[in-house]
PDB file of C-alpha atoms in Angstrom:
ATOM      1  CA  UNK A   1      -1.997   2.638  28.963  1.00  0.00           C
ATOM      2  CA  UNK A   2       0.641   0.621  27.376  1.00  0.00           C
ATOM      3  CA  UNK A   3       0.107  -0.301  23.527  1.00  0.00           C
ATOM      4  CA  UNK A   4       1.439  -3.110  21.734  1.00  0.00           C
ATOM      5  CA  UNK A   5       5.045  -4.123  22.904  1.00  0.00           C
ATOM      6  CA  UNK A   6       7.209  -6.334  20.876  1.00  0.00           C
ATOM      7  CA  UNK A   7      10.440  -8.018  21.755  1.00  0.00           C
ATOM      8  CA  UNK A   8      13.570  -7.999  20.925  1.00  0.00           C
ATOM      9  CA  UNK A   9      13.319  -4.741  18.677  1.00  0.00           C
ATOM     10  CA  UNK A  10      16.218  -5.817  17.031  1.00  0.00           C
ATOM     11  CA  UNK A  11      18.057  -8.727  16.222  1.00  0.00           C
ATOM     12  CA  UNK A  12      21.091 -10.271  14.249  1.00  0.00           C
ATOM     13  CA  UNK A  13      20.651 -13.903  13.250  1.00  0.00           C
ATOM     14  CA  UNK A  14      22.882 -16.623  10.897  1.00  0.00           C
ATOM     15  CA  UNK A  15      21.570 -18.518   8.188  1.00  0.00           C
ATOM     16  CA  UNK A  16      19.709 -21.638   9.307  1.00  0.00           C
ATOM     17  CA  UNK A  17      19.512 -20.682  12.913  1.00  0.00           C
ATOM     18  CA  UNK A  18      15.802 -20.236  14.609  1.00  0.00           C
ATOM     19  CA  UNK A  19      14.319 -17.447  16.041  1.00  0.00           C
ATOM     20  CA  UNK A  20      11.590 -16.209  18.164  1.00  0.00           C
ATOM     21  CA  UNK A  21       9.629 -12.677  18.365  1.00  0.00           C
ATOM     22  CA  UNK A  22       7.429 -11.876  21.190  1.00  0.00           C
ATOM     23  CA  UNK A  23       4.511  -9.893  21.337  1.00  0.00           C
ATOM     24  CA  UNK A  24       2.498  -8.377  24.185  1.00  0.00           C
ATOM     25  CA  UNK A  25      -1.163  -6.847  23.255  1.00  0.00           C
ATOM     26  CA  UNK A  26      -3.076  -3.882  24.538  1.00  0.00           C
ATOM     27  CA  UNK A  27      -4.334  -4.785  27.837  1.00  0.00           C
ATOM     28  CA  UNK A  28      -8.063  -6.048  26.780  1.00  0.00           C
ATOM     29  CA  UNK A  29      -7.199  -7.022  23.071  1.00  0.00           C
ATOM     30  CA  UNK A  30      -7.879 -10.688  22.627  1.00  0.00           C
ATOM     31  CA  UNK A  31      -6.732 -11.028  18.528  1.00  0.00           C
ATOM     32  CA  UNK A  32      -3.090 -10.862  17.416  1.00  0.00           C
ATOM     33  CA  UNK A  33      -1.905 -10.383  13.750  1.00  0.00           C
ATOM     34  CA  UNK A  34       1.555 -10.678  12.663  1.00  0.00           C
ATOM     35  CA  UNK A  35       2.626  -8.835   9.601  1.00  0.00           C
ATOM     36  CA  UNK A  36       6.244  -9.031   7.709  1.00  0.00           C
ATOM     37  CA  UNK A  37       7.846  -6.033   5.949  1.00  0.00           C
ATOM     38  CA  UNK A  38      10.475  -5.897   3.716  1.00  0.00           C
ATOM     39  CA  UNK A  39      12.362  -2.711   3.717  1.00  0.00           C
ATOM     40  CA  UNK A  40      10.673  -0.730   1.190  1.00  0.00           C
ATOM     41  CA  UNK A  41       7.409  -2.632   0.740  1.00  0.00           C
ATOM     42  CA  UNK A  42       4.259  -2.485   2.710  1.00  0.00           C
ATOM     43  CA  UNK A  43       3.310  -5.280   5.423  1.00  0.00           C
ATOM     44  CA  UNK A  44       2.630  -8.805   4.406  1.00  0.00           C
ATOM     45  CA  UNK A  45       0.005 -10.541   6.432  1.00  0.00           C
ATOM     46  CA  UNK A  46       1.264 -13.692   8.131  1.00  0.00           C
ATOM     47  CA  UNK A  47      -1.069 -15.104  11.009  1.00  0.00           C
ATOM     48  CA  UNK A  48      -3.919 -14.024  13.121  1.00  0.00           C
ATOM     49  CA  UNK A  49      -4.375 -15.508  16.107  1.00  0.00           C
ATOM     50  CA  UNK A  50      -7.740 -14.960  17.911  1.00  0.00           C
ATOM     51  CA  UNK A  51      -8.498 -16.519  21.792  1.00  0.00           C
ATOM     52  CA  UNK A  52      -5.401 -18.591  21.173  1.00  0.00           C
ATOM     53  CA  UNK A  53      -6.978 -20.344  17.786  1.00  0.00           C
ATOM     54  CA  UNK A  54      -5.738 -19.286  14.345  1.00  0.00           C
ATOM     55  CA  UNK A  55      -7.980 -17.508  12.397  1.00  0.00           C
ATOM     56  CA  UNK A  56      -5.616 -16.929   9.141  1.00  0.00           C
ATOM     57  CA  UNK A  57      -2.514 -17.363   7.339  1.00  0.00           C
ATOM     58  CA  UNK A  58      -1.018 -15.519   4.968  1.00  0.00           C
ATOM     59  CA  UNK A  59       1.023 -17.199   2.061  1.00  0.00           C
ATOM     60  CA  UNK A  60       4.387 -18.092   3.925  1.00  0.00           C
ATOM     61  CA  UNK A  61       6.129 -21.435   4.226  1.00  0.00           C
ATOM     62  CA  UNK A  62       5.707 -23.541   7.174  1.00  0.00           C
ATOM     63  CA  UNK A  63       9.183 -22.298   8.254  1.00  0.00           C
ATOM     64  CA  UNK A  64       7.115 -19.671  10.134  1.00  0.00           C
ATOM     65  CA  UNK A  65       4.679 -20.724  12.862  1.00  0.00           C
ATOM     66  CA  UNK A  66       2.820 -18.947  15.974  1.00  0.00           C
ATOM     67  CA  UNK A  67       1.525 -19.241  19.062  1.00  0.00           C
ATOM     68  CA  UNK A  68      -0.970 -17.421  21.496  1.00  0.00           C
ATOM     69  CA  UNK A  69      -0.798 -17.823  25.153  1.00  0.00           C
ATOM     70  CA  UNK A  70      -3.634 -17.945  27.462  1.00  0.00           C
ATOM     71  CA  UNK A  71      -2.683 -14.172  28.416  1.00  0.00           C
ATOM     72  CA  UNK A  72      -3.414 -13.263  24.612  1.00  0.00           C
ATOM     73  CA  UNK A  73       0.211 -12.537  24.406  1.00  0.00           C
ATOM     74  CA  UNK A  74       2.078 -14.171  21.185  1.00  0.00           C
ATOM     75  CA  UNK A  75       4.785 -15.535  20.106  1.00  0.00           C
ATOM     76  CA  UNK A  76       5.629 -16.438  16.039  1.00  0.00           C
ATOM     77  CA  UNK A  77       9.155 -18.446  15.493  1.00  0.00           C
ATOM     78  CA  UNK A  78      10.872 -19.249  12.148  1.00  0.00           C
ATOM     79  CA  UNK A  79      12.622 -22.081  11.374  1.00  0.00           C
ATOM     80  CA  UNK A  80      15.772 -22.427   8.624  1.00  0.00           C
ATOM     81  CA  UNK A  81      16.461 -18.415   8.411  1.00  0.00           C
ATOM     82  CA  UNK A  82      16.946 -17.459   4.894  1.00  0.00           C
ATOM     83  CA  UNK A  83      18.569 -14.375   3.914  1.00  0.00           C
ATOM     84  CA  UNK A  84      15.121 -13.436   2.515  1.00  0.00           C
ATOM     85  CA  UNK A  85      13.394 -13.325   5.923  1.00  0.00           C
ATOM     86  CA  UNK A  86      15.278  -9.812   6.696  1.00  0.00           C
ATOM     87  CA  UNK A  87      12.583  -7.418   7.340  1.00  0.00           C
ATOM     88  CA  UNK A  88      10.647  -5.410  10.377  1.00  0.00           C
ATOM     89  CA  UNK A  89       8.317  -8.311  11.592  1.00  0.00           C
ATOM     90  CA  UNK A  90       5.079  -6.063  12.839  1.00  0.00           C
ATOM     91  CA  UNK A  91       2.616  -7.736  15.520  1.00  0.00           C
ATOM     92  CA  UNK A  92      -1.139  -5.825  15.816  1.00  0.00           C
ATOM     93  CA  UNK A  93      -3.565  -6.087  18.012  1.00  0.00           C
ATOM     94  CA  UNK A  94      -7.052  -6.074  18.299  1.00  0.00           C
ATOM     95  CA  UNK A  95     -10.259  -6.127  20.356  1.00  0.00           C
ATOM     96  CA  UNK A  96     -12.025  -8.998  18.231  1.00  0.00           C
ATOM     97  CA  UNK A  97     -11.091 -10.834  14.929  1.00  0.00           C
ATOM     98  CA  UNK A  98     -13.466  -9.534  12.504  1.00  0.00           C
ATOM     99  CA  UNK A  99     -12.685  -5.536  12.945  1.00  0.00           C
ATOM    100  CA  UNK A 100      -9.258  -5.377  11.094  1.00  0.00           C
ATOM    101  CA  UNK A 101      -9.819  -1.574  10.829  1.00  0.00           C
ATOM    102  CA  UNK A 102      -8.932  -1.317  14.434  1.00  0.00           C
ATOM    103  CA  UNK A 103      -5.263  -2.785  14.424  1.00  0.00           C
ATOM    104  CA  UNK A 104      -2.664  -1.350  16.832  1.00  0.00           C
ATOM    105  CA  UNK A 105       0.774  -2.094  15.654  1.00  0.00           C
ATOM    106  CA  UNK A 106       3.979  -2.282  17.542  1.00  0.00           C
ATOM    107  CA  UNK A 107       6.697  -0.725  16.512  1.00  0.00           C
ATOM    108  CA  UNK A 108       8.283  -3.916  15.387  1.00  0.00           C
ATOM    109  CA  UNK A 109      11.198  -6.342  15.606  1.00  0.00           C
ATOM    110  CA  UNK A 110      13.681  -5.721  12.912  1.00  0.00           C
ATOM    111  CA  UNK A 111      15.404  -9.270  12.045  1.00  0.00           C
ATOM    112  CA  UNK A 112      18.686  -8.774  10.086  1.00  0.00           C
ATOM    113  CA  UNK A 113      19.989 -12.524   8.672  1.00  0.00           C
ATOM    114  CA  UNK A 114      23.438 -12.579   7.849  1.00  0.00           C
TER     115      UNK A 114
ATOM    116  CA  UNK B   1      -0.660  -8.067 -11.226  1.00  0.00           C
ATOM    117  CA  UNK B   2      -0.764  -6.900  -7.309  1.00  0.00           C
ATOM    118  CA  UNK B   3      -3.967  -6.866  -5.727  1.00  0.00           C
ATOM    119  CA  UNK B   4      -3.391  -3.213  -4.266  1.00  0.00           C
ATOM    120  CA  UNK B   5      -0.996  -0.747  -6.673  1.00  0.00           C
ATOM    121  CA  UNK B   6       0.282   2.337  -4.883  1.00  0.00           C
ATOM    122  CA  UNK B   7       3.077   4.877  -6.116  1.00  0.00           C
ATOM    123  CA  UNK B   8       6.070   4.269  -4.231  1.00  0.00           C
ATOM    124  CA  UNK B   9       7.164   8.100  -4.571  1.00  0.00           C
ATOM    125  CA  UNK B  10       9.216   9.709  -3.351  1.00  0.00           C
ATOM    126  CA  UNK B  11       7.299  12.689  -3.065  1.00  0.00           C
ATOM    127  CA  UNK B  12       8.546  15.770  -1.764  1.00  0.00           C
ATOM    128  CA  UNK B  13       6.408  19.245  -1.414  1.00  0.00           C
ATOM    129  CA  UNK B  14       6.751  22.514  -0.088  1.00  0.00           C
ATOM    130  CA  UNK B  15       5.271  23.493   4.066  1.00  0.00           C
ATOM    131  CA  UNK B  16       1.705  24.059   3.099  1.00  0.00           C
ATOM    132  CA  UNK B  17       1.135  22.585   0.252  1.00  0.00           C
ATOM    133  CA  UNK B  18      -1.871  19.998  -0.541  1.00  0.00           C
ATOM    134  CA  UNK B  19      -0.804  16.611  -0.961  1.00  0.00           C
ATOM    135  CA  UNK B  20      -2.389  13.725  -3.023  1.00  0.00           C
ATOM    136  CA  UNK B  21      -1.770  10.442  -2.073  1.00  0.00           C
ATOM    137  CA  UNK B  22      -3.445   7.775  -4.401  1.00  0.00           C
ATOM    138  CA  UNK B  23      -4.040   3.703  -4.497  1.00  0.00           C
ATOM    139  CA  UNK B  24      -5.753   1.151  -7.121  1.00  0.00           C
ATOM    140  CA  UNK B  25      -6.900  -2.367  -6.407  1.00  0.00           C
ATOM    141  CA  UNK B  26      -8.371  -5.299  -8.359  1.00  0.00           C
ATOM    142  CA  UNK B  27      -9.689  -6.910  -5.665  1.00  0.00           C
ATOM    143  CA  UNK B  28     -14.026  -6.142  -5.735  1.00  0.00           C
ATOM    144  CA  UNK B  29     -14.318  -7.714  -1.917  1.00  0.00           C
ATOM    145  CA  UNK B  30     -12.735  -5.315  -0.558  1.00  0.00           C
ATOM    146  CA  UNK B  31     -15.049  -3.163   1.841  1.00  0.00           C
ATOM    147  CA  UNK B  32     -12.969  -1.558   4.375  1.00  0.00           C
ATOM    148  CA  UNK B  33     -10.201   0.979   3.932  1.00  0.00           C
ATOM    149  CA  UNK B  34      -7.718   2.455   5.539  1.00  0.00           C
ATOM    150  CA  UNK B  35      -4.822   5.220   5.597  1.00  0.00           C
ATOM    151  CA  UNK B  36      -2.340   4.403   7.850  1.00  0.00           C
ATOM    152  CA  UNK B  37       1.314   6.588   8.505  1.00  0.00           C
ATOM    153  CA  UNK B  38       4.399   5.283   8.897  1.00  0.00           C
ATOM    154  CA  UNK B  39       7.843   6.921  10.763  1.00  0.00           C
ATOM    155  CA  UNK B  40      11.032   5.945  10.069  1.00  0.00           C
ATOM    156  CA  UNK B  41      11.692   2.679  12.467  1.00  0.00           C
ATOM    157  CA  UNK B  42       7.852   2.966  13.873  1.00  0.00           C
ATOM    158  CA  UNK B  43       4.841   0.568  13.091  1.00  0.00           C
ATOM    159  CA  UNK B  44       2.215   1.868  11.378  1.00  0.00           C
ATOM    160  CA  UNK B  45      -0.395   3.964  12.436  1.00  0.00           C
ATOM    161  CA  UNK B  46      -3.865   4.248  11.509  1.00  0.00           C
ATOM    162  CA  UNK B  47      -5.414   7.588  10.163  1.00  0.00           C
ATOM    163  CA  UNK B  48      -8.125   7.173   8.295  1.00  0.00           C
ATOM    164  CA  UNK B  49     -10.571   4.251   7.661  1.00  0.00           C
ATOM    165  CA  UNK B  50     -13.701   3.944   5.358  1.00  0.00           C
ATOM    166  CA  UNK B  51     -16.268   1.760   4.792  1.00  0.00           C
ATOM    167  CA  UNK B  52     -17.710   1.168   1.296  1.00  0.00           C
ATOM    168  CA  UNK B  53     -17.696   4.247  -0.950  1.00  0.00           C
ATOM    169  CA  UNK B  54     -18.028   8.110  -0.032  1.00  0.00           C
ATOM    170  CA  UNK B  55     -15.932  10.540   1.541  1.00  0.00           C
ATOM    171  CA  UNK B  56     -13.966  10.856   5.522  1.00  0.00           C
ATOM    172  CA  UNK B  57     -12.820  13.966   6.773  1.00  0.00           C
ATOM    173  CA  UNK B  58     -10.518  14.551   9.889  1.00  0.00           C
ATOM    174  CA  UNK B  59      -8.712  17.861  10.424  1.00  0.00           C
ATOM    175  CA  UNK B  60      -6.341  18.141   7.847  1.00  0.00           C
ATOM    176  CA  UNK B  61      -7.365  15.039   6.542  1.00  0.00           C
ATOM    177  CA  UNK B  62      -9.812  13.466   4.145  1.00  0.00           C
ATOM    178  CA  UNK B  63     -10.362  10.110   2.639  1.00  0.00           C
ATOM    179  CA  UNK B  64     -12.218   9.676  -0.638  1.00  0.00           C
ATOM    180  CA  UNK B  65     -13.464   5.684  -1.832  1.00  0.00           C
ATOM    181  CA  UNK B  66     -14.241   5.102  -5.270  1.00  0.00           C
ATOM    182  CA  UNK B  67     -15.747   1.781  -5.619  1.00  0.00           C
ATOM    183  CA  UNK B  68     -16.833   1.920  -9.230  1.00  0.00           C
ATOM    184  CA  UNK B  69     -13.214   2.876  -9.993  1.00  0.00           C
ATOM    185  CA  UNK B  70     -11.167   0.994  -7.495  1.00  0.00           C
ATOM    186  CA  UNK B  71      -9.683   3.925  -6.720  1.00  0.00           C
ATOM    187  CA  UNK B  72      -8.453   5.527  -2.922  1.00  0.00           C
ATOM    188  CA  UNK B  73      -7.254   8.396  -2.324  1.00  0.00           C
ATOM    189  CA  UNK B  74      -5.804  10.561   0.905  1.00  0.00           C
ATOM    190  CA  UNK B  75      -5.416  14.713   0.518  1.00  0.00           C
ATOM    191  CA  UNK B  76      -3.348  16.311   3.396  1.00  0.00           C
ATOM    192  CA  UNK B  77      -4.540  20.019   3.582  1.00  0.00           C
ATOM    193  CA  UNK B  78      -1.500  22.601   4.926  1.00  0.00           C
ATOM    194  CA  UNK B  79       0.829  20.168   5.301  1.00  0.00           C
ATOM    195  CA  UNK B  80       3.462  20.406   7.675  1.00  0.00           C
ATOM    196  CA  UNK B  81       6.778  18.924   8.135  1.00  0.00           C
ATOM    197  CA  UNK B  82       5.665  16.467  11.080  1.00  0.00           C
ATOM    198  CA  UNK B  83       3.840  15.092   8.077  1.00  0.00           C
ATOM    199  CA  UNK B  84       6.689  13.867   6.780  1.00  0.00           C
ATOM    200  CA  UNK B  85       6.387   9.641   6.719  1.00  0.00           C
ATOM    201  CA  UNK B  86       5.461   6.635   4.673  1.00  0.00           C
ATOM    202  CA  UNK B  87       1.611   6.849   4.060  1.00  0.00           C
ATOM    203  CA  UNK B  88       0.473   3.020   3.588  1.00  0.00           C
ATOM    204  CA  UNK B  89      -2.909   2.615   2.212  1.00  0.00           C
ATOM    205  CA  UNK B  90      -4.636  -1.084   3.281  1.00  0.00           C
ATOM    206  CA  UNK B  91      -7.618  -2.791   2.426  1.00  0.00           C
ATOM    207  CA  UNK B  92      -9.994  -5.772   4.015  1.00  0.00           C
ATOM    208  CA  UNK B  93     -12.968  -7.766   2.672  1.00  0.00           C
ATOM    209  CA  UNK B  94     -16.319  -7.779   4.757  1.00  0.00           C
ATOM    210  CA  UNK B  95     -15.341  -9.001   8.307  1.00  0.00           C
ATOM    211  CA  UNK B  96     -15.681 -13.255   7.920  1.00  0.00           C
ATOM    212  CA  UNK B  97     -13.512 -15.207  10.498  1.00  0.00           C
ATOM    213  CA  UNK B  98     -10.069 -14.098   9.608  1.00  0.00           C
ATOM    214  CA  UNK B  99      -8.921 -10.304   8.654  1.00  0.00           C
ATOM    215  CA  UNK B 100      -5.798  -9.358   6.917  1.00  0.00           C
ATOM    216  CA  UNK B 101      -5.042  -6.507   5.725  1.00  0.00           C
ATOM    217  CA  UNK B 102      -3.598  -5.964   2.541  1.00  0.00           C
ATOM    218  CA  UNK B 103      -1.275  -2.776   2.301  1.00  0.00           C
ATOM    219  CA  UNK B 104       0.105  -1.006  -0.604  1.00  0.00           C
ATOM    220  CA  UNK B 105       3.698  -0.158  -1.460  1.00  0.00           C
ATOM    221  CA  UNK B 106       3.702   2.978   0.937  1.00  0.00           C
ATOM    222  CA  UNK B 107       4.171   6.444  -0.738  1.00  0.00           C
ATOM    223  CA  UNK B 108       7.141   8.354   1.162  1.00  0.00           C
ATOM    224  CA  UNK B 109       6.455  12.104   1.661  1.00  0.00           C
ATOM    225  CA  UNK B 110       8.885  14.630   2.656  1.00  0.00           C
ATOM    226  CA  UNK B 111       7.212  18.214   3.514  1.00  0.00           C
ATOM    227  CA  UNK B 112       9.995  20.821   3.207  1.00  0.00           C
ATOM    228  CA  UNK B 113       9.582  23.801   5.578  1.00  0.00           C
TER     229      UNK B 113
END
């Protein structure tokens, strides 16, 4: 059974420019949490997205934003890169919103700005 | 001040060895915890979670909760070098709506044959 698959799993972006991650669940998951780590810190909580419906954001500007697609898969784009936003952007999923202690991660995008 | 503290490391030991791997918090809500490990250019994955206060054991590993203290903690018994990772502790208030997790620092470990 596949687990969480993320695309691209890395990627090389300018100042200013846009980008967009991708994120496919476990079959059968319907919630999908994004999480950003900076190299050498733990993961910082960003959205949750439950049947296609936010359920939280984390403290980020509104340069970031995401999406969940009827299929459950997700997408979460930033606007304006900074040379700050440089990390491994981690999606999770899970069966239900409430039952955080049953995250799947991916293995991550890792974003370089230059 | 962070709401979860945990020491960054590095922290190397010998094949074998026990390990102690340690995290504070301020925040009281929090109800669920976890242990989760972390390879180099991997996401992280989940060993250990506890609910409330009390003890977890799972092979080689066992998670203590300390409520009254605020205090986590992970022990690897006969560690081996596959052991070697980031260990991430994370924590979560009781299940309302929304769930985040908030992680510590990581802890690196390095388990030298």
């Amino acid at each position: 059974d596949a687990g969480v698959t993320q695309s691209p799993t890395h990627l090389i972006k300018t100042r200013g420019q846009h980008v967009t991650l991708r994120c496919s669940p476990i079959s059968g998951h319907k919630s999908v949490s994004w999480y950003q780590q900076v190299l050498g810190q733990g993961p910082q909580f960003i959205f949750q997205y439950y049947e296609k419906e936010e359920r939280g954001r984390g403290n980020f500007p509104d340069r970031f934003s995401a999406r969940q697609f009827p299929n459950y898969s997700s997408e979460l784009n930033v606007n304006a890169l900074l040379l700050g936003d440089s990390a491994l952007y981690l999606c999770a999923s899970s069966l239900e919103a409430g039952t955080s202690y049953g995250y799947t991660f991916g293995s991550g995008t890792r974003l370089t700005v230059v | 001040q962070k709401e979860v503290e945990q020491d960054p490391g590095p922290l190397s030991v010998p094949e074998g060895a026990i390990v102690s791997l340690n995290c504070t918090y301020s925040n009281s809500a929090f109800q669920y915890f976890m242990w989760y490990r972390q390879y180099s250019r991997k996401g992280p994955e989940l060993l250990m979670y506890t609910y409330s206060s009390g003890n977890k054991e799972d092979g080689r590993f066992t998670a203590q909760v300390d409520k009254s203290s605020k205090y986590i903690s992970l022990f690897i018994r006969d560690s081996q070098p596959s052991d070697s990772a980031t260990y991430l502790c994370a924590m979560s208030p009781v299940p309302q709506g929304a769930q985040k997790l908030v992680f510590g620092q990581g802890t690196r470990l390095t388990i030298n044959p």
